[in-house]
PDB file of C-alpha atoms in Angstrom:
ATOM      1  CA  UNK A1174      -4.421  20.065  20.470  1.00 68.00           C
ATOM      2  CA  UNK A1175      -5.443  21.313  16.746  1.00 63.00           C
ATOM      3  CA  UNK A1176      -1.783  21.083  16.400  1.00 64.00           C
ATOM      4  CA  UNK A1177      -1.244  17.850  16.999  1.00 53.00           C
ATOM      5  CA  UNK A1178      -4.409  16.903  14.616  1.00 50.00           C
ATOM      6  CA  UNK A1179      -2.975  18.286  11.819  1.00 53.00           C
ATOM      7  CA  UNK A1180       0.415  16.614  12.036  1.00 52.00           C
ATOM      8  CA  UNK A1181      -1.627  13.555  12.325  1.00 48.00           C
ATOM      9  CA  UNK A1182      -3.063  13.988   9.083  1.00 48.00           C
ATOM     10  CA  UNK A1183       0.438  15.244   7.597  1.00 52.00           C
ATOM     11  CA  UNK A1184       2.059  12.024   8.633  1.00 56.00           C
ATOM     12  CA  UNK A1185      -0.665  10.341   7.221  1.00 53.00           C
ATOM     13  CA  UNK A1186      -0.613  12.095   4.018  1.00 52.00           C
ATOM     14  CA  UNK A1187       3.081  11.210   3.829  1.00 54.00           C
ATOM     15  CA  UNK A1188       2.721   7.166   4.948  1.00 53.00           C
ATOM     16  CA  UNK A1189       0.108   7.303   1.934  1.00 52.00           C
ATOM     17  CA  UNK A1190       2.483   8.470  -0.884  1.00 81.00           C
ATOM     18  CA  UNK A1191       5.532   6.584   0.264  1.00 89.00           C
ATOM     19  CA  UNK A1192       3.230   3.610  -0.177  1.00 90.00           C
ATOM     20  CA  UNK A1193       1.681   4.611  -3.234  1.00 91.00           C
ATOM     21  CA  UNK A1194       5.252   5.381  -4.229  1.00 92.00           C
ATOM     22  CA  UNK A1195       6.769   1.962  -3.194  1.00 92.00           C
ATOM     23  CA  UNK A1196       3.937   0.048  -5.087  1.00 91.00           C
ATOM     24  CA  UNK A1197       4.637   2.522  -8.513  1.00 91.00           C
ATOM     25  CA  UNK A1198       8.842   1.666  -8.373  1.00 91.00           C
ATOM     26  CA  UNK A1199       8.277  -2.174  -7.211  1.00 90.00           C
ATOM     27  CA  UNK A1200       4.679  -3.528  -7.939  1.00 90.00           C
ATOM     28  CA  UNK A1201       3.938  -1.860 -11.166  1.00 88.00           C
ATOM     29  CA  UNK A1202       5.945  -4.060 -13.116  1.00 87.00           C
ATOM     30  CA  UNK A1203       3.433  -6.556 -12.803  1.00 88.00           C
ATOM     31  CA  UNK A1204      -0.091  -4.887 -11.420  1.00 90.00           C
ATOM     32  CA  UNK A1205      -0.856  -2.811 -14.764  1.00 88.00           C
ATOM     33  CA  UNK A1206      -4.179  -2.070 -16.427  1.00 88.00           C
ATOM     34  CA  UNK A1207      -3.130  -5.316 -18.679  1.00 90.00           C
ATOM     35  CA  UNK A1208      -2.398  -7.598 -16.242  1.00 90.00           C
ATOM     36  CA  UNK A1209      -5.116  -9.670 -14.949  1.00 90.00           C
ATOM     37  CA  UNK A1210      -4.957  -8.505 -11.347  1.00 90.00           C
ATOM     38  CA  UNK A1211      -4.378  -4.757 -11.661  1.00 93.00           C
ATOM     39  CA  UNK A1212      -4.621  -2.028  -9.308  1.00 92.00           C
ATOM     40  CA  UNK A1213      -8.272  -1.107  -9.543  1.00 93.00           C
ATOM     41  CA  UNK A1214      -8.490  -5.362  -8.883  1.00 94.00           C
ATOM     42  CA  UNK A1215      -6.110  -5.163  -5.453  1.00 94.00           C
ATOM     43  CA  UNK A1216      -7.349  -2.180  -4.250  1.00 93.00           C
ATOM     44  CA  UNK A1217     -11.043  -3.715  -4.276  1.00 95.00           C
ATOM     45  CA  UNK A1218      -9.908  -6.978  -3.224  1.00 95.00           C
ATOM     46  CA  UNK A1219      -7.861  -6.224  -0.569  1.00 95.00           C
ATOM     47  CA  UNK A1220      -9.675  -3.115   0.766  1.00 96.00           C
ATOM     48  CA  UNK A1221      -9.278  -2.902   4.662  1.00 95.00           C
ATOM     49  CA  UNK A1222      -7.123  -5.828   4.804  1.00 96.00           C
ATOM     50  CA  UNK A1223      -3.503  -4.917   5.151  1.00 95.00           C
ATOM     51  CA  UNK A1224      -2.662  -8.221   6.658  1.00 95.00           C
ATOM     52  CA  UNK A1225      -3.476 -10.157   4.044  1.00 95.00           C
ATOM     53  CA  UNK A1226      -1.632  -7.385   1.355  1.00 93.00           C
ATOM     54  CA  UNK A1227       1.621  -8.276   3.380  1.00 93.00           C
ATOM     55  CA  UNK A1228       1.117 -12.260   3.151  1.00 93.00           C
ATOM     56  CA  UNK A1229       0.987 -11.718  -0.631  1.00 89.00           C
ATOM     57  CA  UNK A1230       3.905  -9.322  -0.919  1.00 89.00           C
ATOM     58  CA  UNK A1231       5.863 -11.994   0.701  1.00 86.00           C
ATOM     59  CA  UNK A1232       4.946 -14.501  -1.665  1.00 88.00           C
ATOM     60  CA  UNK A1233       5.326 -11.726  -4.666  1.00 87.00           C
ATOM     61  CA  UNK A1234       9.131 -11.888  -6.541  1.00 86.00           C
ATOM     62  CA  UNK A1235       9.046  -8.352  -6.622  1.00 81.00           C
ATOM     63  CA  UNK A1236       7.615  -8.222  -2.935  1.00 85.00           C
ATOM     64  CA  UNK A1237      10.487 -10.338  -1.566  1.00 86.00           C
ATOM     65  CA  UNK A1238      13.174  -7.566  -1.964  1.00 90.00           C
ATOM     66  CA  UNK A1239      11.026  -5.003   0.267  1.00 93.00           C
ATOM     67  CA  UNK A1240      11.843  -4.562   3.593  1.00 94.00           C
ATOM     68  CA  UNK A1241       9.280  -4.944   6.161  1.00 93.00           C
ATOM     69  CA  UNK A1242       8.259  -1.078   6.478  1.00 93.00           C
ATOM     70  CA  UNK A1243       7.829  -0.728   3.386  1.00 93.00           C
ATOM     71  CA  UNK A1244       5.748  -4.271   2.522  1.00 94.00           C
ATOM     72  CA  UNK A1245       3.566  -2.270   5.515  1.00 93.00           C
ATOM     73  CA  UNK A1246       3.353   1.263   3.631  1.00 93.00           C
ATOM     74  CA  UNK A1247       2.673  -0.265   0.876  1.00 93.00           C
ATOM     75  CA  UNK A1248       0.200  -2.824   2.552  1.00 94.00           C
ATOM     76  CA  UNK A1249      -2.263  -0.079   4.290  1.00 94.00           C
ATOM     77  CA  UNK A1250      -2.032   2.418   1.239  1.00 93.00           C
ATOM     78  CA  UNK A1251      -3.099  -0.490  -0.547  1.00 93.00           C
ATOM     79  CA  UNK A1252      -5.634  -1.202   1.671  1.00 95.00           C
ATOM     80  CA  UNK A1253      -6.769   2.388   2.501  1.00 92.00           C
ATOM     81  CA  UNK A1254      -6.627   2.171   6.224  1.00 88.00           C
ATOM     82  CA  UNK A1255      -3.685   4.361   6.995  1.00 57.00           C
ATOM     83  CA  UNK A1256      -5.384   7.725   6.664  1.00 46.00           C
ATOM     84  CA  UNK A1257      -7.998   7.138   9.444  1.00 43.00           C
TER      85      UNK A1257
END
């Protein structure tokens, strides 16, 4: 059973820097410390609310050209609800 724990965690280690590695290559271009809604801004706004970090990835240019996994990798890293 500890087994299985820890590859829980490892998975969830991994969902957490594929979706802080989708945001870097796709959302970056526009979130930066400059823009007016940065990271530090999303992250606070949209903390544990992945839902509504897909609904504005689909309205997002850059968000329209990611598939649906990653919108939702992205989405809970975002959020910070994938490593519970």
């Amino acid at each position: 059973m500890k087994k299985f724990y820890i590859s829980l965690l490892l998975v969830s280690l991994g969902f957490a820097s594929e979706g802080e590695l989708i945001f870097k290559n796709s959302c970056m271009r526009c979130h930066t410390d400059k823009d007016r809604k940065p990271l530090s801004y999303l992250k606070e706004k949209y903390k544990g609310n992945p839902e509504a970090v897909m609904e504005l990835a689909k309205r997002c240019p850059w968000g329209q050209g990611l598939s649906d996994m990653e919108i939702e990798l992205v989405s809970k890293w975002l959020a910070g609800v994938n490593t519970r």
